[in-house]
Amino acid sequence: MIVLKTAQEKVLSALQSVSGIVERRHTLPILANVLIRKTGAQVELTTSDLEIQVRTTAELDGDTGNVATTVGARKLIDILRSMPSDQIVTLTANQNKLTLQGGKSRFTCRPCRAKTSRWCRKRPTSARRSASRKRP
């Protein structure tokens, strides 16, 4: 499934907006990753350091299916920076790998499953939280 297919500069700017809190070396390896959640034509990028969660959405072309996966944020940024800014890049998700293509370049990354990442799960809304914390 094609997760996204767009200009390199659009993907890079969306990724850089959420990667400020990602550290290269962390005690929990999942915290070095970015969650890529695709719903229809909209792609949501999320990062966390367990205290702060940064999320952005972008309209990036691709298939209309739903995908949720995580991949190393800094590695993805480094790969995108090495490509020309006017290059069309394609991110494809298969069962056990993500493939990033642009021009004659092709990179393969091993993703982590998003379902196993605790911080990737949707948080309850504040209304639900406040209702469940009422004191007698």
Short mmCIF file of N, CA and C in Angstrom, two decimals:
data_model
loop_
_atom_site.label_atom_id
_atom_site.label_comp_id
_atom_site.label_asym_id
_atom_site.label_seq_id
_atom_site.Cartn_x
_atom_site.Cartn_y
_atom_site.Cartn_z
N MET A 1 0.83 -1.17 0.00
CA MET A 1 0.00 0.00 0.00
C MET A 1 0.88 1.24 0.00
N ILE A 2 0.54 2.20 -0.82
CA ILE A 2 1.28 3.47 -0.88
C ILE A 2 0.75 4.38 0.22
N VAL A 3 1.59 4.65 1.21
CA VAL A 3 1.21 5.50 2.33
C VAL A 3 1.17 6.95 1.90
N LEU A 4 2.19 7.39 1.18
CA LEU A 4 2.21 8.76 0.69
C LEU A 4 3.01 8.84 -0.59
N LYS A 5 2.65 9.81 -1.41
CA LYS A 5 3.36 10.06 -2.67
C LYS A 5 3.24 11.56 -2.93
N THR A 6 4.33 12.27 -2.68
CA THR A 6 4.31 13.72 -2.79
C THR A 6 5.72 14.25 -2.92
N ALA A 7 5.86 15.56 -2.99
CA ALA A 7 7.18 16.20 -3.10
C ALA A 7 7.95 16.02 -1.79
N GLN A 8 9.25 15.85 -1.91
CA GLN A 8 10.13 15.63 -0.75
C GLN A 8 10.01 16.76 0.26
N GLU A 9 9.92 17.98 -0.20
CA GLU A 9 9.88 19.13 0.73
C GLU A 9 8.62 19.13 1.59
N LYS A 10 7.48 18.65 1.08
CA LYS A 10 6.25 18.59 1.87
C LYS A 10 6.36 17.56 2.99
N VAL A 11 6.92 16.39 2.67
CA VAL A 11 7.08 15.35 3.68
C VAL A 11 8.10 15.78 4.72
N LEU A 12 9.19 16.35 4.28
CA LEU A 12 10.25 16.77 5.19
C LEU A 12 9.78 17.86 6.14
N SER A 13 9.04 18.83 5.65
CA SER A 13 8.56 19.90 6.53
C SER A 13 7.57 19.38 7.57
N ALA A 14 6.69 18.47 7.18
CA ALA A 14 5.75 17.88 8.14
C ALA A 14 6.49 17.05 9.18
N LEU A 15 7.48 16.30 8.76
CA LEU A 15 8.25 15.46 9.67
C LEU A 15 9.11 16.30 10.61
N GLN A 16 9.71 17.36 10.12
CA GLN A 16 10.53 18.22 10.96
C GLN A 16 9.70 18.95 12.01
N SER A 17 8.44 19.20 11.73
CA SER A 17 7.60 19.91 12.70
C SER A 17 7.30 19.06 13.94
N VAL A 18 7.38 17.74 13.84
CA VAL A 18 7.12 16.88 14.99
C VAL A 18 8.37 16.25 15.58
N SER A 19 9.50 16.35 14.92
CA SER A 19 10.68 15.61 15.36
C SER A 19 11.56 16.36 16.35
N GLY A 20 11.16 17.53 16.79
CA GLY A 20 11.98 18.31 17.71
C GLY A 20 12.22 17.64 19.05
N ILE A 21 11.31 16.79 19.50
CA ILE A 21 11.47 16.16 20.80
C ILE A 21 12.07 14.76 20.73
N VAL A 22 12.35 14.29 19.53
CA VAL A 22 12.91 12.95 19.35
C VAL A 22 14.41 12.99 19.56
N GLU A 23 14.90 12.10 20.43
CA GLU A 23 16.33 11.99 20.66
C GLU A 23 16.85 10.74 19.96
N ARG A 24 18.10 10.81 19.49
CA ARG A 24 18.68 9.66 18.80
C ARG A 24 18.88 8.48 19.74
N ARG A 25 19.38 8.75 20.92
CA ARG A 25 19.65 7.69 21.88
C ARG A 25 18.71 7.85 23.06
N HIS A 26 17.85 6.87 23.23
CA HIS A 26 16.87 6.93 24.29
C HIS A 26 16.79 5.56 24.96
N THR A 27 16.36 5.52 26.21
CA THR A 27 16.27 4.25 26.90
C THR A 27 15.15 3.37 26.36
N LEU A 28 14.12 3.97 25.81
CA LEU A 28 13.05 3.23 25.15
C LEU A 28 13.15 3.48 23.65
N PRO A 29 13.53 2.50 22.87
CA PRO A 29 13.74 2.70 21.44
C PRO A 29 12.53 3.24 20.69
N ILE A 30 11.32 2.92 21.13
CA ILE A 30 10.13 3.39 20.44
C ILE A 30 10.01 4.91 20.47
N LEU A 31 10.64 5.55 21.44
CA LEU A 31 10.56 7.01 21.56
C LEU A 31 11.42 7.72 20.51
N ALA A 32 12.23 6.98 19.80
CA ALA A 32 13.01 7.56 18.70
C ALA A 32 12.24 7.48 17.38
N ASN A 33 11.03 6.94 17.44
CA ASN A 33 10.24 6.74 16.24
C ASN A 33 9.15 7.79 16.07
N VAL A 34 8.64 7.87 14.87
CA VAL A 34 7.48 8.70 14.56
C VAL A 34 6.35 7.76 14.16
N LEU A 35 5.17 8.00 14.70
CA LEU A 35 4.00 7.23 14.33
C LEU A 35 3.42 7.85 13.07
N ILE A 36 3.26 7.04 12.05
CA ILE A 36 2.64 7.47 10.80
C ILE A 36 1.29 6.78 10.72
N ARG A 37 0.22 7.56 10.82
CA ARG A 37 -1.13 7.01 10.78
C ARG A 37 -1.84 7.63 9.59
N LYS A 38 -2.23 6.80 8.65
CA LYS A 38 -2.91 7.27 7.44
C LYS A 38 -4.36 6.85 7.50
N THR A 39 -5.24 7.83 7.32
CA THR A 39 -6.67 7.59 7.26
C THR A 39 -7.18 8.30 6.02
N GLY A 40 -7.52 7.54 5.00
CA GLY A 40 -7.95 8.15 3.74
C GLY A 40 -6.78 8.87 3.09
N ALA A 41 -6.98 10.15 2.77
CA ALA A 41 -5.91 10.94 2.15
C ALA A 41 -5.10 11.71 3.18
N GLN A 42 -5.49 11.66 4.44
CA GLN A 42 -4.83 12.43 5.48
C GLN A 42 -3.80 11.58 6.22
N VAL A 43 -2.60 12.14 6.40
CA VAL A 43 -1.52 11.47 7.11
C VAL A 43 -1.26 12.23 8.40
N GLU A 44 -1.24 11.50 9.51
CA GLU A 44 -0.98 12.10 10.82
C GLU A 44 0.37 11.61 11.31
N LEU A 45 1.25 12.52 11.70
CA LEU A 45 2.57 12.20 12.22
C LEU A 45 2.59 12.56 13.70
N THR A 46 3.03 11.61 14.55
CA THR A 46 3.04 11.83 16.00
C THR A 46 4.36 11.36 16.58
N THR A 47 4.94 12.17 17.48
CA THR A 47 6.12 11.79 18.24
C THR A 47 5.86 12.08 19.72
N SER A 48 6.64 11.45 20.58
CA SER A 48 6.46 11.65 22.02
C SER A 48 7.76 11.40 22.76
N ASP A 49 7.89 12.03 23.93
CA ASP A 49 8.98 11.70 24.84
C ASP A 49 8.41 11.27 26.19
N LEU A 50 7.18 10.82 26.20
CA LEU A 50 6.39 10.37 27.34
C LEU A 50 5.86 11.52 28.19
N GLU A 51 6.40 12.70 28.08
CA GLU A 51 5.85 13.86 28.77
C GLU A 51 5.07 14.74 27.81
N ILE A 52 5.56 14.85 26.60
CA ILE A 52 4.96 15.70 25.58
C ILE A 52 4.69 14.85 24.35
N GLN A 53 3.56 15.12 23.72
CA GLN A 53 3.24 14.45 22.46
C GLN A 53 2.99 15.53 21.42
N VAL A 54 3.69 15.43 20.28
CA VAL A 54 3.55 16.41 19.20
C VAL A 54 2.91 15.70 18.02
N ARG A 55 1.87 16.33 17.46
CA ARG A 55 1.14 15.71 16.37
C ARG A 55 0.84 16.75 15.29
N THR A 56 0.94 16.34 14.04
CA THR A 56 0.56 17.19 12.92
C THR A 56 -0.13 16.34 11.87
N THR A 57 -0.96 16.96 11.07
CA THR A 57 -1.62 16.26 9.98
C THR A 57 -1.28 16.96 8.68
N ALA A 58 -1.24 16.18 7.61
CA ALA A 58 -0.92 16.73 6.30
C ALA A 58 -1.72 15.98 5.24
N GLU A 59 -2.09 16.68 4.21
CA GLU A 59 -2.77 16.07 3.07
C GLU A 59 -1.68 15.65 2.07
N LEU A 60 -1.36 14.38 2.05
CA LEU A 60 -0.34 13.84 1.16
C LEU A 60 -0.98 12.76 0.31
N ASP A 61 -0.71 12.77 -0.98
CA ASP A 61 -1.31 11.80 -1.87
C ASP A 61 -0.87 10.38 -1.52
N GLY A 62 -1.64 9.42 -1.97
CA GLY A 62 -1.34 8.01 -1.73
C GLY A 62 -2.62 7.21 -1.85
N ASP A 63 -2.57 5.94 -1.48
CA ASP A 63 -3.77 5.10 -1.50
C ASP A 63 -4.76 5.59 -0.45
N THR A 64 -5.99 5.18 -0.58
CA THR A 64 -7.03 5.65 0.34
C THR A 64 -7.25 4.72 1.52
N GLY A 65 -6.43 3.71 1.70
CA GLY A 65 -6.58 2.78 2.81
C GLY A 65 -6.09 3.36 4.12
N ASN A 66 -6.20 2.56 5.18
CA ASN A 66 -5.76 2.95 6.51
C ASN A 66 -4.51 2.18 6.89
N VAL A 67 -3.50 2.90 7.41
CA VAL A 67 -2.23 2.31 7.82
C VAL A 67 -1.78 2.99 9.10
N ALA A 68 -1.19 2.23 10.01
CA ALA A 68 -0.56 2.79 11.20
C ALA A 68 0.74 2.04 11.44
N THR A 69 1.85 2.77 11.45
CA THR A 69 3.16 2.15 11.67
C THR A 69 4.10 3.19 12.27
N THR A 70 5.20 2.73 12.82
CA THR A 70 6.21 3.64 13.35
C THR A 70 7.54 3.33 12.68
N VAL A 71 8.36 4.37 12.55
CA VAL A 71 9.68 4.23 11.94
C VAL A 71 10.60 5.28 12.57
N GLY A 72 11.89 5.03 12.54
CA GLY A 72 12.87 5.95 13.12
C GLY A 72 12.77 7.34 12.52
N ALA A 73 12.48 8.33 13.34
CA ALA A 73 12.24 9.70 12.86
C ALA A 73 13.51 10.32 12.28
N ARG A 74 14.60 10.25 13.00
CA ARG A 74 15.85 10.87 12.54
C ARG A 74 16.38 10.21 11.27
N LYS A 75 16.25 8.89 11.21
CA LYS A 75 16.71 8.17 10.02
C LYS A 75 15.90 8.60 8.79
N LEU A 76 14.58 8.73 8.97
CA LEU A 76 13.72 9.17 7.87
C LEU A 76 14.05 10.59 7.44
N ILE A 77 14.33 11.46 8.40
CA ILE A 77 14.71 12.85 8.08
C ILE A 77 16.03 12.87 7.32
N ASP A 78 17.01 12.09 7.77
CA ASP A 78 18.32 12.05 7.09
C ASP A 78 18.18 11.56 5.65
N ILE A 79 17.34 10.56 5.44
CA ILE A 79 17.12 10.05 4.09
C ILE A 79 16.47 11.11 3.22
N LEU A 80 15.45 11.77 3.75
CA LEU A 80 14.74 12.79 2.97
C LEU A 80 15.64 13.99 2.65
N ARG A 81 16.51 14.35 3.57
CA ARG A 81 17.43 15.46 3.33
C ARG A 81 18.44 15.15 2.23
N SER A 82 18.76 13.88 2.05
CA SER A 82 19.73 13.51 1.03
C SER A 82 19.14 13.56 -0.38
N MET A 83 17.84 13.66 -0.48
CA MET A 83 17.18 13.71 -1.79
C MET A 83 16.98 15.14 -2.24
N PRO A 84 16.90 15.38 -3.55
CA PRO A 84 16.62 16.73 -4.06
C PRO A 84 15.24 17.20 -3.60
N SER A 85 15.08 18.49 -3.36
CA SER A 85 13.82 19.01 -2.81
C SER A 85 12.65 18.94 -3.78
N ASP A 86 12.92 18.91 -5.08
CA ASP A 86 11.82 18.83 -6.04
C ASP A 86 11.47 17.39 -6.41
N GLN A 87 12.09 16.42 -5.75
CA GLN A 87 11.90 15.00 -6.02
C GLN A 87 10.54 14.54 -5.49
N ILE A 88 9.85 13.70 -6.25
CA ILE A 88 8.62 13.06 -5.77
C ILE A 88 9.03 11.80 -5.04
N VAL A 89 8.60 11.68 -3.77
CA VAL A 89 8.95 10.51 -2.97
C VAL A 89 7.69 9.69 -2.72
N THR A 90 7.90 8.39 -2.61
CA THR A 90 6.82 7.45 -2.35
C THR A 90 7.19 6.59 -1.15
N LEU A 91 6.32 6.54 -0.17
CA LEU A 91 6.50 5.68 1.00
C LEU A 91 5.48 4.55 0.90
N THR A 92 5.99 3.32 0.81
CA THR A 92 5.15 2.15 0.64
C THR A 92 5.29 1.26 1.87
N ALA A 93 4.14 0.80 2.39
CA ALA A 93 4.14 -0.08 3.55
C ALA A 93 3.77 -1.49 3.13
N ASN A 94 4.64 -2.43 3.44
CA ASN A 94 4.35 -3.85 3.26
C ASN A 94 4.25 -4.46 4.65
N GLN A 95 4.17 -5.77 4.75
CA GLN A 95 3.97 -6.40 6.05
C GLN A 95 5.09 -6.13 7.03
N ASN A 96 6.34 -6.29 6.60
CA ASN A 96 7.46 -6.15 7.53
C ASN A 96 8.45 -5.07 7.13
N LYS A 97 8.10 -4.19 6.19
CA LYS A 97 9.06 -3.17 5.80
C LYS A 97 8.36 -1.94 5.22
N LEU A 98 9.05 -0.83 5.36
CA LEU A 98 8.66 0.42 4.72
C LEU A 98 9.69 0.72 3.65
N THR A 99 9.25 1.08 2.47
CA THR A 99 10.16 1.40 1.38
C THR A 99 9.94 2.84 0.98
N LEU A 100 11.02 3.62 0.99
CA LEU A 100 10.99 5.02 0.57
C LEU A 100 11.72 5.11 -0.75
N GLN A 101 11.01 5.58 -1.78
CA GLN A 101 11.59 5.70 -3.11
C GLN A 101 11.52 7.13 -3.58
N GLY A 102 12.57 7.54 -4.27
CA GLY A 102 12.62 8.86 -4.88
C GLY A 102 13.61 8.82 -6.01
N GLY A 103 13.14 9.00 -7.24
CA GLY A 103 14.02 8.91 -8.39
C GLY A 103 14.61 7.52 -8.50
N LYS A 104 15.94 7.42 -8.55
CA LYS A 104 16.61 6.12 -8.63
C LYS A 104 16.97 5.57 -7.25
N SER A 105 16.69 6.33 -6.21
CA SER A 105 17.02 5.91 -4.84
C SER A 105 15.90 5.07 -4.25
N ARG A 106 16.30 4.08 -3.45
CA ARG A 106 15.33 3.23 -2.76
C ARG A 106 15.90 2.86 -1.40
N PHE A 107 15.15 3.14 -0.33
CA PHE A 107 15.58 2.85 1.03
C PHE A 107 14.52 1.97 1.70
N THR A 108 14.97 1.00 2.46
CA THR A 108 14.07 0.11 3.17
C THR A 108 14.33 0.23 4.67
N CYS A 109 13.26 0.38 5.44
CA CYS A 109 13.35 0.49 6.90
C CYS A 109 12.46 -0.58 7.53
N ARG A 110 12.88 -1.03 8.69
CA ARG A 110 12.04 -1.97 9.45
C ARG A 110 11.20 -1.17 10.43
N PRO A 111 9.90 -1.21 10.28
CA PRO A 111 9.03 -0.47 11.19
C PRO A 111 8.72 -1.27 12.44
N CYS A 112 8.24 -0.58 13.47
CA CYS A 112 7.67 -1.23 14.64
C CYS A 112 6.15 -1.15 14.48
N ARG A 113 5.47 -2.14 14.97
CA ARG A 113 4.02 -2.11 14.85
C ARG A 113 3.45 -1.05 15.77
N ALA A 114 2.54 -0.28 15.26
CA ALA A 114 1.96 0.82 16.04
C ALA A 114 1.08 0.32 17.17
N LYS A 115 0.49 -0.85 17.04
CA LYS A 115 -0.40 -1.37 18.07
C LYS A 115 0.35 -1.72 19.34
N THR A 116 1.64 -2.02 19.25
CA THR A 116 2.41 -2.38 20.43
C THR A 116 2.99 -1.15 21.14
N SER A 117 2.88 0.00 20.55
CA SER A 117 3.44 1.21 21.12
C SER A 117 2.43 1.87 22.04
N ARG A 118 2.72 1.88 23.32
CA ARG A 118 1.78 2.38 24.31
C ARG A 118 1.42 3.85 24.09
N TRP A 119 2.39 4.68 23.77
CA TRP A 119 2.13 6.11 23.62
C TRP A 119 1.40 6.43 22.33
N CYS A 120 1.31 5.48 21.43
CA CYS A 120 0.66 5.71 20.14
C CYS A 120 -0.84 5.57 20.21
N ARG A 121 -1.34 4.98 21.26
CA ARG A 121 -2.78 4.78 21.36
C ARG A 121 -3.48 6.11 21.58
N LYS A 122 -4.70 6.20 21.11
CA LYS A 122 -5.48 7.42 21.27
C LYS A 122 -5.80 7.62 22.75
N ARG A 123 -5.66 8.84 23.21
CA ARG A 123 -5.97 9.16 24.59
C ARG A 123 -7.46 9.48 24.72
N PRO A 124 -8.06 9.21 25.88
CA PRO A 124 -9.46 9.56 26.06
C PRO A 124 -9.63 11.07 26.06
N THR A 125 -10.79 11.51 25.66
CA THR A 125 -11.04 12.95 25.65
C THR A 125 -11.11 13.46 27.08
N SER A 126 -10.97 14.75 27.26
CA SER A 126 -10.98 15.33 28.61
C SER A 126 -12.32 15.13 29.29
N ALA A 127 -13.41 15.08 28.54
CA ALA A 127 -14.73 14.87 29.14
C ALA A 127 -14.81 13.49 29.78
N ARG A 128 -14.27 12.49 29.10
CA ARG A 128 -14.28 11.13 29.66
C ARG A 128 -13.37 11.04 30.87
N ARG A 129 -12.22 11.70 30.80
CA ARG A 129 -11.28 11.65 31.92
C ARG A 129 -11.87 12.31 33.15
N SER A 130 -12.49 13.47 32.98
CA SER A 130 -13.02 14.17 34.14
C SER A 130 -14.21 13.42 34.73
N ALA A 131 -15.00 12.75 33.90
CA ALA A 131 -16.14 11.98 34.40
C ALA A 131 -15.66 10.78 35.20
N SER A 132 -14.58 10.17 34.79
CA SER A 132 -14.09 8.99 35.49
C SER A 132 -13.32 9.34 36.76
N ARG A 133 -12.97 10.58 36.96
CA ARG A 133 -12.19 10.98 38.14
C ARG A 133 -13.04 11.72 39.18
N LYS A 134 -14.34 11.66 39.09
CA LYS A 134 -15.18 12.34 40.07
C LYS A 134 -14.98 11.71 41.43
N ARG A 135 -14.92 12.55 42.43
CA ARG A 135 -14.73 12.08 43.80
C ARG A 135 -16.07 12.04 44.51
N PRO A 136 -16.26 11.10 45.40
CA PRO A 136 -17.55 11.00 46.14
C PRO A 136 -17.70 12.11 47.14
#
